[in-house]
Tab-separated table of C-alpha atoms and ligand atoms in Angstrom:
chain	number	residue	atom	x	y	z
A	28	UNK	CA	20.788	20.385	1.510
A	29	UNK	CA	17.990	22.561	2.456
A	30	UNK	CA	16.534	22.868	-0.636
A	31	UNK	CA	16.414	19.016	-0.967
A	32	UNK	CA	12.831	18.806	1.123
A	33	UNK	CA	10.196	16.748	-1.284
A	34	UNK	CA	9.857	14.557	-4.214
A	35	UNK	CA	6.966	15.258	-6.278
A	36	UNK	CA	3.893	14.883	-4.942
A	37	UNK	CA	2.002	12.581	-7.872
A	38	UNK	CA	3.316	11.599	-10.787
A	39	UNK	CA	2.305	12.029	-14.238
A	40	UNK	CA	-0.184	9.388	-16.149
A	41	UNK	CA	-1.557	9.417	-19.503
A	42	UNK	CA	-4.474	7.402	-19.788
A	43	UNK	CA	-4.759	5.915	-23.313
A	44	UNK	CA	-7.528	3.540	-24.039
A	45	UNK	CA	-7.586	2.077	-27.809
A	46	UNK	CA	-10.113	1.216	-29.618
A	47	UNK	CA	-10.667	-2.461	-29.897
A	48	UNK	CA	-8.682	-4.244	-32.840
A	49	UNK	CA	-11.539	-5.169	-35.677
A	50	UNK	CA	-11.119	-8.928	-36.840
A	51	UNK	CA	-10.138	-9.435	-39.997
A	52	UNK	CA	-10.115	-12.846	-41.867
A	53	UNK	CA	-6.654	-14.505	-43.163
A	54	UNK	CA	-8.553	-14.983	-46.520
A	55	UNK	CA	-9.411	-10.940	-46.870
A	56	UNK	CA	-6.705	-9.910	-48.910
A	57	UNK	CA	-7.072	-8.111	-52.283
A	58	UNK	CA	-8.558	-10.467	-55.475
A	59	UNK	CA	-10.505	-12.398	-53.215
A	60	UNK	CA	-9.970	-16.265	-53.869
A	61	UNK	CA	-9.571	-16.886	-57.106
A	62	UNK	CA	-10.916	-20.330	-57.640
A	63	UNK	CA	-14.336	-19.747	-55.746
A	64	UNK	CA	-17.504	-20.217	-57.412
A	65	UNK	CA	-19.350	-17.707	-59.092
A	66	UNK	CA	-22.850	-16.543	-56.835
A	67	UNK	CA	-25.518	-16.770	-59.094
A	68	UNK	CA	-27.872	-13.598	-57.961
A	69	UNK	CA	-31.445	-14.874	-57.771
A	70	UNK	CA	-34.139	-12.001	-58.891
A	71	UNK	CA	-34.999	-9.683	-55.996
A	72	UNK	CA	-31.822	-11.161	-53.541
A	73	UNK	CA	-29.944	-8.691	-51.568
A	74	UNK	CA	-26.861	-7.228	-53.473
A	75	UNK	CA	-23.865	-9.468	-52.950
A	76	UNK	CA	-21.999	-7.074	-50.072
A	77	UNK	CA	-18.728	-6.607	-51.136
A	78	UNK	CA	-15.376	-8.262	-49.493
A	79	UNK	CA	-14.338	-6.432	-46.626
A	80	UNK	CA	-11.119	-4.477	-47.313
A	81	UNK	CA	-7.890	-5.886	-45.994
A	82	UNK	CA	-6.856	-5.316	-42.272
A	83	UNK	CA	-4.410	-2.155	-42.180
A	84	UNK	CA	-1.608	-1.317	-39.847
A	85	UNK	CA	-3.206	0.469	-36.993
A	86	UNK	CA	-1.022	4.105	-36.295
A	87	UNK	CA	-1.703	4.560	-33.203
A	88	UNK	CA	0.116	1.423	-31.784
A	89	UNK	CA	3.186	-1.251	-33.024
A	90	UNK	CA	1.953	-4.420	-34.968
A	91	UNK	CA	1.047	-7.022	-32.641
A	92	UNK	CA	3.788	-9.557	-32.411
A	93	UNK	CA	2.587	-13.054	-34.451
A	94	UNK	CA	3.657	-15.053	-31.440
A	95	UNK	CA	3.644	-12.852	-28.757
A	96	UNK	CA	5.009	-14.674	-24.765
A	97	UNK	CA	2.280	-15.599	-22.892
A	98	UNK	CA	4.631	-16.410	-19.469
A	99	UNK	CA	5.672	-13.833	-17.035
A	100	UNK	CA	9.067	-13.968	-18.359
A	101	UNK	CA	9.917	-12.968	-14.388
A	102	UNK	CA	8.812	-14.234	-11.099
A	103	UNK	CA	8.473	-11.236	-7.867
A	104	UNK	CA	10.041	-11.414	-4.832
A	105	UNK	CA	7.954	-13.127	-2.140
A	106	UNK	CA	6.176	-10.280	-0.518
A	107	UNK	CA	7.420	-10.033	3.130
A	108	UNK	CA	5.344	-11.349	5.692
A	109	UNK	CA	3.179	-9.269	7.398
A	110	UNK	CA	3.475	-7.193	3.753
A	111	UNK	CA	3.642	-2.914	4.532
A	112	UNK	CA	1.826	0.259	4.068
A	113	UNK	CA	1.836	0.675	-0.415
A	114	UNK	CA	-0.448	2.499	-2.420
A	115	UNK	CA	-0.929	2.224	-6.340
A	116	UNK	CA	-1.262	5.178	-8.846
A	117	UNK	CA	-3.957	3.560	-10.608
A	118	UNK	CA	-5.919	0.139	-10.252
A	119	UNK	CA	-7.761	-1.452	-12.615
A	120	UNK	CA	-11.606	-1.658	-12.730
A	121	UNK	CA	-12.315	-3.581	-9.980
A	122	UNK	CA	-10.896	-1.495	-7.842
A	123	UNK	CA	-8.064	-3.497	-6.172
A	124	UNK	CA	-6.134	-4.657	-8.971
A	125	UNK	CA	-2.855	-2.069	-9.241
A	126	UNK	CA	-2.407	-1.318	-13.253
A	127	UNK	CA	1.278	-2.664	-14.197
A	128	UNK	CA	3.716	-3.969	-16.640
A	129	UNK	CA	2.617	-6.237	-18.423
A	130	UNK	CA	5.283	-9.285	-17.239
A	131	UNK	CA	5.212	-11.175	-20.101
A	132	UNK	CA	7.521	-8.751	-22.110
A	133	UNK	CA	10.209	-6.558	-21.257
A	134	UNK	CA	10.227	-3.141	-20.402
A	135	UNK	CA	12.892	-1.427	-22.885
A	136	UNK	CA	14.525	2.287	-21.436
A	137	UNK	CA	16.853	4.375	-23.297
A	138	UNK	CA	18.865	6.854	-21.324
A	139	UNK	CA	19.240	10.481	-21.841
A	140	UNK	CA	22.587	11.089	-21.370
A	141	UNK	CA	22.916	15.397	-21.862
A	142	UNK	CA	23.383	17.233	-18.232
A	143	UNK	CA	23.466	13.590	-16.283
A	144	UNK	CA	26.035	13.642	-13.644
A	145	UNK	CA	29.248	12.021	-13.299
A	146	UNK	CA	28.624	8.852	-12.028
A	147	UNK	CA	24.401	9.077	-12.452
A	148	UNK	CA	23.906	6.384	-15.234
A	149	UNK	CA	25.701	3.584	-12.827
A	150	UNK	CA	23.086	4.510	-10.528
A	151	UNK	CA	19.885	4.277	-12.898
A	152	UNK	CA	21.052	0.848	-13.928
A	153	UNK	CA	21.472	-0.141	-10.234
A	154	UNK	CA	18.285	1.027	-9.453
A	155	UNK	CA	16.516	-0.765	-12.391
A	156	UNK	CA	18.219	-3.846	-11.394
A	157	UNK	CA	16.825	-3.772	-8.439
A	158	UNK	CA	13.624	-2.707	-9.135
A	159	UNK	CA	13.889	-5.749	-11.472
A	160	UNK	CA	15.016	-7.643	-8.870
A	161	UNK	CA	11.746	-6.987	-6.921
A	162	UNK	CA	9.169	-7.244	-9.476
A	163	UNK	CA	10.246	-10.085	-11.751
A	164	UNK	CA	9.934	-7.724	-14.188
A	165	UNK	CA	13.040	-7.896	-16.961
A	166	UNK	CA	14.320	-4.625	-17.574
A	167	UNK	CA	16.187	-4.021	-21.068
A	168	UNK	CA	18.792	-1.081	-21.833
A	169	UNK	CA	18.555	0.038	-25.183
A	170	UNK	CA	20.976	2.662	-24.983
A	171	UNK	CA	20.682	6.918	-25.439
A	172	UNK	CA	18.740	9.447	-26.711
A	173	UNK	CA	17.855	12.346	-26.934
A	174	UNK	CA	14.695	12.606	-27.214
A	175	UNK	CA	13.486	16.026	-24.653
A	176	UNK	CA	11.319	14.979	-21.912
A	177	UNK	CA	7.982	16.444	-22.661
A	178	UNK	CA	4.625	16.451	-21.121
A	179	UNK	CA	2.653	14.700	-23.955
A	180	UNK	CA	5.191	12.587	-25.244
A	181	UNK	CA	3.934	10.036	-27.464
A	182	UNK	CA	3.670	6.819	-26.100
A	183	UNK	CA	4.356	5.305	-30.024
A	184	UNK	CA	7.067	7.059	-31.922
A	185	UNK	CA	7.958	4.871	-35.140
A	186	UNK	CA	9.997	7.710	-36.872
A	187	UNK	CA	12.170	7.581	-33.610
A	188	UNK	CA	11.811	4.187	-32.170
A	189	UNK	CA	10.830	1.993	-35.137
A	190	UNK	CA	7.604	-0.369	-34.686
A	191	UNK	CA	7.114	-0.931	-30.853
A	192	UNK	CA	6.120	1.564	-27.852
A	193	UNK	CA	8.627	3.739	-27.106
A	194	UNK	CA	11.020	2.787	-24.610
A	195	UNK	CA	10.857	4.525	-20.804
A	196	UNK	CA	12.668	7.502	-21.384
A	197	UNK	CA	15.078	7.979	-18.064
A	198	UNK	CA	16.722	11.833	-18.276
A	199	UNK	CA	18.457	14.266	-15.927
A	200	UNK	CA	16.710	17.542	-16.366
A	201	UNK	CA	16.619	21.344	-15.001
A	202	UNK	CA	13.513	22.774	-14.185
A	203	UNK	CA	13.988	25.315	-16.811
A	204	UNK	CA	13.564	21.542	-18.915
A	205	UNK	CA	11.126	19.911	-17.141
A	206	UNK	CA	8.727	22.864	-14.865
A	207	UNK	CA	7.504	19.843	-12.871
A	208	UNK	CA	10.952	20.412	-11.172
A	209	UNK	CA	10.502	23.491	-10.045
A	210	UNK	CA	11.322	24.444	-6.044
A	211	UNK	CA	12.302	21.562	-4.173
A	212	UNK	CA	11.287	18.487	-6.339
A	213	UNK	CA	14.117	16.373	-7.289
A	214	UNK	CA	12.577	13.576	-9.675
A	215	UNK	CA	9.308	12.993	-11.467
A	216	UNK	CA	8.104	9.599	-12.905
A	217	UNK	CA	5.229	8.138	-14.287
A	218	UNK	CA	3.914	5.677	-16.891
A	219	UNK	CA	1.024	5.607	-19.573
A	220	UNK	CA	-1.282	3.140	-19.903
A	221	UNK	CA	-2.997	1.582	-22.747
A	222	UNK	CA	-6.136	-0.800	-22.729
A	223	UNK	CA	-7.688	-3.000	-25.928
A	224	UNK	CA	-11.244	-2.284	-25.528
A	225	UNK	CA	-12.468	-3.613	-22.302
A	226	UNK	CA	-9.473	-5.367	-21.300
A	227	UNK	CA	-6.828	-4.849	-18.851
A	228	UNK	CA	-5.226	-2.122	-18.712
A	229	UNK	CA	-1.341	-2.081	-19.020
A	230	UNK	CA	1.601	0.500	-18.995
A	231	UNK	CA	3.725	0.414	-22.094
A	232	UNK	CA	6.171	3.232	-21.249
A	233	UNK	CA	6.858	5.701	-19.326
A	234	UNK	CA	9.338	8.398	-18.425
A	235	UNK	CA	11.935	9.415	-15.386
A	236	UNK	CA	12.873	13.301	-14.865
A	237	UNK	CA	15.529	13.926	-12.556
A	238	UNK	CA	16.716	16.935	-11.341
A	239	UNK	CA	20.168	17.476	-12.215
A	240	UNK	CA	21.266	21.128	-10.509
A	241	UNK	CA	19.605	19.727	-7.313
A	242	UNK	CA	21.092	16.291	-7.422
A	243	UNK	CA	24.740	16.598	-8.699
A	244	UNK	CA	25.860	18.528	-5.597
A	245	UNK	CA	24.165	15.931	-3.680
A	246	UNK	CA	26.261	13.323	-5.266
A	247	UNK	CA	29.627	15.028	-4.392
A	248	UNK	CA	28.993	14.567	-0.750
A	249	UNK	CA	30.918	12.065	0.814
A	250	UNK	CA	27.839	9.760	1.578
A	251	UNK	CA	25.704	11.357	-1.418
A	252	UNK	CA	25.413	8.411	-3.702
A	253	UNK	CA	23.573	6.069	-1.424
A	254	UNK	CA	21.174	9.099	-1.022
A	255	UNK	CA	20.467	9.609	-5.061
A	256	UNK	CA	20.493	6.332	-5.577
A	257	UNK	CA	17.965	5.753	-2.591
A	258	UNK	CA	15.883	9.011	-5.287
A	259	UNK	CA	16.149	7.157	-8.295
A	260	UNK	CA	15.035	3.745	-6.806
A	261	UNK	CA	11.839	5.954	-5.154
A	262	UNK	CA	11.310	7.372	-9.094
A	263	UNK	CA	11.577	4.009	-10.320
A	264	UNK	CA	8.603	3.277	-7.737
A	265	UNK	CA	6.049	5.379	-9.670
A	266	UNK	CA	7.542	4.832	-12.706
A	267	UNK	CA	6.229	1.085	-11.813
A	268	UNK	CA	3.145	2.047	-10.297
A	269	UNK	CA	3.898	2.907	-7.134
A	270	UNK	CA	2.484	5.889	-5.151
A	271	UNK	CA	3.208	7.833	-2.524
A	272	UNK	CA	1.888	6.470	1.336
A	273	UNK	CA	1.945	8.552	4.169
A	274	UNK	CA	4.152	5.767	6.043
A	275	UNK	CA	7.885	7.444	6.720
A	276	UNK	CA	8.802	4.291	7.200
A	277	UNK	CA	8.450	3.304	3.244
A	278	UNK	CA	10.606	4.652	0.459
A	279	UNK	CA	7.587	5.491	-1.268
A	280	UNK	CA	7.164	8.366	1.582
A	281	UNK	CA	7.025	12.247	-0.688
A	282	UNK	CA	9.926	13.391	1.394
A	283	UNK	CA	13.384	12.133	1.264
A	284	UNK	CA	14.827	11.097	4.024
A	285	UNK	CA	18.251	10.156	3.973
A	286	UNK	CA	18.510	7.562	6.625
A	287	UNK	CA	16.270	5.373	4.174
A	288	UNK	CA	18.089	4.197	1.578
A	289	UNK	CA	16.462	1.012	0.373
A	290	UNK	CA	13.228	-0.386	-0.624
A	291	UNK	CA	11.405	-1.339	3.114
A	292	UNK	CA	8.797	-3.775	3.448
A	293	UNK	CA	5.448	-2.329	2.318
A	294	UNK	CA	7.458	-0.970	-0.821
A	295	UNK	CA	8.507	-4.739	-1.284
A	296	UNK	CA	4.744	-5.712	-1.063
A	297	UNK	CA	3.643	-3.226	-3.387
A	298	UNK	CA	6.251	-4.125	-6.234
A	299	UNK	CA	5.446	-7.714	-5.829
A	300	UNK	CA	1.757	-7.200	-6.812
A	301	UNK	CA	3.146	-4.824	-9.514
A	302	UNK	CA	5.248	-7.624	-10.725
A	303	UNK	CA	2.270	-9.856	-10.687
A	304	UNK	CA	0.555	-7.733	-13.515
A	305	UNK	CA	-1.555	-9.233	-16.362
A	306	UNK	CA	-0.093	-10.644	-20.081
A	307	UNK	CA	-2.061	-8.750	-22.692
A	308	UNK	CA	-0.316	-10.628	-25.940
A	309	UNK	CA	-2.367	-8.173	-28.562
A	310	UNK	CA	-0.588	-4.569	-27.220
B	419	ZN	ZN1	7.521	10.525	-5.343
């Protein structure tokens, strides 16, 4: 496969910060309470402000769950000793601190079925597994759609999704589709992530473009699947948070190399701090 040479280079994140969520009493709703005592207004006194108005849904983001998990629902891998060469695509503010999942909820994918191979979507759910596997992170297929891969796809589609982020959107894609797949790149992932004021920042979805014309003959080889499969888990990397190091040994390295067809040590590292992310209950 000559053509087969590089995976993208970076991957693609949207940086969404929210404004913070204003507090809003239990007692706010409309009518006020109706047994409280009439304020007398004394000559001269400030007007009596008026009751705030009741909270409202935000639109930018799903209503916060009344009870939200406050566990990692998950537990990473030990990180091998001696850990490997990893690299995150984006840390928090203090510099060190990769920006992940958050582990106390799962992360939901539907699957774009139009122009996958035969035989791709066994794959994707192997690789998830295993990226699951890895991170502690609990992975949750919610089935198809088909929703196009975009660009600037909304991170919070109710019309489509109902109340909640949307899900990671995993799809097999031509580069007439997707242009980030032009020439030799066979997959591009990435995830967006979301911060309440100055909190942590977390990813709440993300999206998986693979390139189908590129791949599919791949697959047909008699040792093909362990090499698209070896792709997908890479994708599922930076879908994560992983980025590319400049370590050959790593499956995180830009190039594919077919001789590497499982996650290697500093990749395992890497996913365990991913796995390891913060709980933000209110996104
Ligand atoms: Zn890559």
């Amino acid at each position: 496969m000559g053509t087969l040479r590089r995976l993208v280079r970076g991957s693609v994140v949207v940086l969404v910060v929210l404004v913070a969520v204003v507090a809003a009493g239990a007692l706010s709703g409309p009518g006020g309470i109706p047994w409280a005592v009439p304020v007398t207004v004394l000559p001269g006194a400030p007007p009596v402000p008026p009751p705030p108005p009741p909270p409202e849904k935000p639109r930018d983001r799903p209503t916060p769950e009344d009870d939200p998990r406050t566990t990692p629902i998950g537990v990473p891998l030990p990180p091998p000793p001696g850990g490997g060469t990893h690299a995150f695509t984006k840390l928090q503010d203090d510099g060190v601190t990769p920006v992940a999942y958050d582990p106390c909820k799962p992360v939901h994918y539907v699957l774009r079925p139009q122009g996958a191979p035969a035989g791709a979507e066994a794959i994707v759910h192997e690789a998830v597994a295993r990226i699951a596997e890895v991170t502690g992170l609990r992975f949750v297929h919610d089935g198809y759609s088909d929703e196009p891969m975009a660009v600037d796809r909304p991170i919070f589609q109710p019309e489509r999704y109902g109340d909640r982020w949307a899900p990671v959107l995993i799809g097999w894609h031509t580069e007439q589709e997707v242009p980030a797949l032009a020439g030799d790149v066979v997959g591009q992932a990435g995830s967006a992530a979301v911060s309440l004021g100055s909190g942590p920042r977390v990813y709440v979805t993300g999206s998986v473009a693979l390139d189908a014309p590129q791949l599919a003959p791949v697959l047909d080889r008699r040792d093909g699947r362990a090499v698209v499969a070896a792709i997908v888990l890479h994708e599922l990397g930076h879908l994560v948070g992983l980025a590319h190091v400049e370590d050959a040994g790593q499956l995180m390295y830009p190039k594919v190399q077919e001789e590497l067809t499982d996650l290697a040590a500093g990749d395992l590292a890497g996913l365990a701090r991913l796995g390891a992310g913060p709980c933000v209950p209110q996104l």
